[in-house]
Amino acid sequence: QKEVEQNSGPLSVPEGAIASLNCTYSDRVSQSFFWYRQYSGKSPELIMSIYSNGDKEDGRFTAQLNKASQYVSLLIRDSQPSDSATYLCAVNIYGQNFVFGPGTRLSVLP
Amino acid sequence: KAGVTQTPRYLIKTRGQQVTLSCSPISGHRSVSWYQQTPGQGLQFLFEYFSETQRNKGNFPGRFSGRQFSNSRSEMNVSTLELGDSALYLCASSWEASGANVLTFGAGSRLTVL
């Protein structure tokens, strides 16, 4: 049974701080890793994808992947109240279905 | 470029009825996946269709079924509805690329079973 685990939160950070979201996965052959953001009542939207070990930066977002530790994280710099949402970690092996974690609820306090 | 379109957006059914949900993927996407999302269980994978064939299937009872048409549009059907089937049903499409597959979700169909 492939599993993706995340801290359910809620994670509360003050506006302007760095939010750190973590995810671990069980299947060592996982190839692709994703972070989705889901606002309440909306569908998930892709924030970041990462395929190789190391860091990948996109604006205020940085994804970090460590395949040896089976760990992927998302850092949100200069957090804004509009970043308040549930963040879903997803893992994929080509040709197989995506497996999603339970999500971490982030609250950015003004 | 149009996104993933799901219809209907909201529907209310009673126990024992059946329901059909529709999903039109992004143009050029051949893979369509269906997920059930509930507050307690999160995003649970139902099935995936690729080029009209079911490629992967999640751990749901046989009351849940789906199909994909030659234009990549997909439908899922739930028969003999139960209260526990109340959920947000999400469809996602993707363009196949080894090691670089990305899911794009539709807005979802919210099903309430009374």
Coordinates of N, CA, C and O in Angstrom, one line a residue, chain A residues 45-98:
Chain A
E45 N -5.2 23.0 -7.0 CA -4.4 23.6 -8.1 C -2.9 23.4 -7.9 O -2.4 23.4 -6.8
L46 N -2.2 23.1 -9.0 CA -0.8 22.8 -8.9 C 0.0 24.0 -8.5 O -0.2 25.1 -9.1
I47 N 0.9 23.9 -7.5 CA 1.8 24.9 -7.2 C 3.2 24.6 -7.7 O 3.8 25.5 -8.4
M48 N 3.7 23.4 -7.4 CA 5.0 23.1 -7.8 C 5.1 21.6 -8.2 O 4.4 20.8 -7.6
S49 N 6.0 21.3 -9.1 CA 6.4 19.9 -9.4 C 7.9 19.8 -9.2 O 8.6 20.8 -9.5
I50 N 8.3 18.6 -8.8 CA 9.8 18.5 -8.6 C 10.1 17.0 -8.9 O 9.3 16.1 -8.5
Y51 N 11.2 16.8 -9.7 CA 11.5 15.4 -10.2 C 12.9 15.0 -9.7 O 13.2 13.8 -9.8
S52 N 13.8 15.9 -9.4 CA 15.1 15.6 -9.0 C 15.5 16.0 -7.6 O 14.9 17.0 -7.1
N53 N 16.4 15.3 -7.0 CA 16.9 15.7 -5.7 C 17.3 17.2 -5.7 O 17.9 17.7 -6.7
G54 N 17.1 17.9 -4.6 CA 17.5 19.2 -4.5 C 16.4 20.2 -4.3 O 15.3 19.8 -3.9
D55 N 16.6 21.5 -4.6 CA 15.7 22.5 -4.4 C 15.2 23.0 -5.8 O 15.9 23.0 -6.7
K56 N 13.9 23.4 -5.8 CA 13.4 24.1 -7.0 C 12.6 25.3 -6.5 O 11.7 25.1 -5.7
E57 N 12.9 26.4 -7.0 CA 12.3 27.7 -6.6 C 11.4 28.3 -7.7 O 11.7 28.2 -8.9
D58 N 10.2 28.8 -7.2 CA 9.3 29.5 -8.1 C 8.7 30.6 -7.3 O 7.7 30.3 -6.6
G59 N 9.2 31.8 -7.5 CA 8.7 32.9 -6.8 C 8.9 32.7 -5.3 O 10.0 32.5 -4.8
R60 N 7.8 32.8 -4.5 CA 7.9 32.7 -3.1 C 7.9 31.2 -2.6 O 8.1 30.9 -1.4
F61 N 7.8 30.3 -3.5 CA 7.7 28.9 -3.2 C 9.0 28.2 -3.5 O 9.6 28.4 -4.6
T62 N 9.4 27.3 -2.6 CA 10.6 26.4 -2.9 C 10.2 25.0 -2.5 O 9.8 24.8 -1.4
A63 N 10.4 24.1 -3.4 CA 10.2 22.7 -3.2 C 11.5 22.0 -3.0 O 12.5 22.4 -3.7
Q64 N 11.6 21.1 -2.0 CA 12.8 20.4 -1.7 C 12.5 18.9 -1.8 O 11.6 18.5 -1.2
L65 N 13.4 18.2 -2.4 CA 13.2 16.7 -2.6 C 14.5 16.0 -2.1 O 15.6 16.4 -2.5
N66 N 14.3 15.0 -1.3 CA 15.4 14.1 -0.9 C 14.9 12.7 -1.0 O 14.2 12.1 -0.2
K67 N 15.2 12.1 -2.2 CA 14.7 10.7 -2.5 C 15.3 9.7 -1.5 O 14.6 8.7 -1.2
A68 N 16.5 9.9 -1.0 CA 17.1 8.9 -0.1 C 16.3 8.9 1.2 O 16.1 7.8 1.8
S69 N 15.9 10.0 1.6 CA 15.1 10.1 2.8 C 13.6 9.9 2.6 O 12.8 10.0 3.5
Q70 N 13.2 9.9 1.3 CA 11.8 9.8 0.9 C 11.0 10.9 1.5 O 10.0 10.7 2.2
Y71 N 11.5 12.1 1.2 CA 11.0 13.3 1.9 C 10.9 14.4 0.9 O 11.8 14.7 0.1
V72 N 9.8 15.1 0.9 CA 9.6 16.3 0.1 C 9.0 17.4 0.9 O 8.1 17.1 1.7
S73 N 9.4 18.6 0.7 CA 8.9 19.7 1.5 C 8.6 20.9 0.6 O 9.0 21.0 -0.5
L74 N 7.8 21.8 1.2 CA 7.4 23.1 0.5 C 7.6 24.2 1.4 O 7.1 24.2 2.6
L75 N 8.4 25.2 1.0 CA 8.6 26.4 1.8 C 7.9 27.5 1.1 O 8.0 27.7 -0.1
I76 N 7.2 28.3 1.9 CA 6.5 29.5 1.4 C 7.1 30.7 2.2 O 6.9 30.8 3.4
R77 N 7.8 31.5 1.4 CA 8.4 32.7 2.0 C 7.5 33.8 2.0 O 6.6 33.9 1.1
D78 N 7.7 34.8 2.9 CA 6.8 36.0 3.0 C 5.3 35.6 2.9 O 4.6 36.0 2.0
S79 N 4.9 34.7 3.8 CA 3.6 34.1 3.7 C 2.5 35.3 3.8 O 2.7 36.2 4.6
Q80 N 1.5 35.1 3.0 CA 0.4 36.1 3.0 C -0.9 35.4 3.4 O -1.1 34.2 3.3
P81 N -1.9 36.2 3.9 CA -3.2 35.6 4.3 C -3.8 34.8 3.1 O -4.5 33.8 3.4
S82 N -3.5 35.3 1.9 CA -4.1 34.6 0.7 C -3.5 33.2 0.5 O -4.0 32.4 -0.3
D83 N -2.4 32.9 1.3 CA -1.8 31.5 1.2 C -2.5 30.6 2.1 O -2.2 29.4 2.1
S84 N -3.4 31.0 2.9 CA -4.2 30.2 3.8 C -5.0 29.2 3.0 O -5.9 29.6 2.2
A85 N -4.7 27.9 3.1 CA -5.4 26.9 2.3 C -4.9 25.5 2.8 O -4.1 25.5 3.7
T86 N -5.4 24.5 2.2 CA -4.8 23.1 2.5 C -3.9 22.8 1.4 O -4.2 23.0 0.2
Y87 N -2.7 22.3 1.8 CA -1.7 22.0 0.8 C -1.5 20.4 0.8 O -1.3 19.8 1.8
L88 N -1.7 19.9 -0.4 CA -1.7 18.5 -0.7 C -0.4 18.1 -1.3 O 0.0 18.7 -2.4
C89 N 0.3 17.1 -0.8 CA 1.5 16.5 -1.4 C 1.0 15.3 -2.2 O 0.1 14.5 -1.8
A90 N 1.6 15.2 -3.4 CA 1.2 14.1 -4.3 C 2.4 13.4 -4.9 O 3.4 14.1 -5.2
V91 N 2.4 12.1 -5.0 CA 3.5 11.3 -5.5 C 3.0 10.5 -6.7 O 1.9 10.0 -6.7
N92 N 3.9 10.3 -7.7 CA 3.5 9.6 -8.9 C 4.6 8.7 -9.4 O 5.8 9.1 -9.4
I93 N 4.2 7.5 -9.9 CA 5.1 6.7 -10.7 C 4.4 6.7 -12.1 O 3.2 6.4 -12.2
Y94 N 5.2 6.9 -13.1 CA 4.7 7.0 -14.5 C 3.9 5.7 -14.8 O 4.3 4.6 -14.6
G95 N 2.7 5.9 -15.3 CA 1.8 4.8 -15.6 C 0.9 4.3 -14.5 O 0.1 3.5 -14.7
Q96 N 1.2 4.9 -13.3 CA 0.4 4.5 -12.1 C -0.4 5.8 -11.6 O -0.1 6.9 -12.0
N97 N -1.3 5.5 -10.7 CA -2.1 6.7 -10.3 C -1.3 7.5 -9.3 O -0.4 7.1 -8.6
F98 N -1.7 8.8 -9.2 CA -1.1 9.7 -8.3 C -1.7 9.3 -6.9 O -2.8 8.9 -6.7

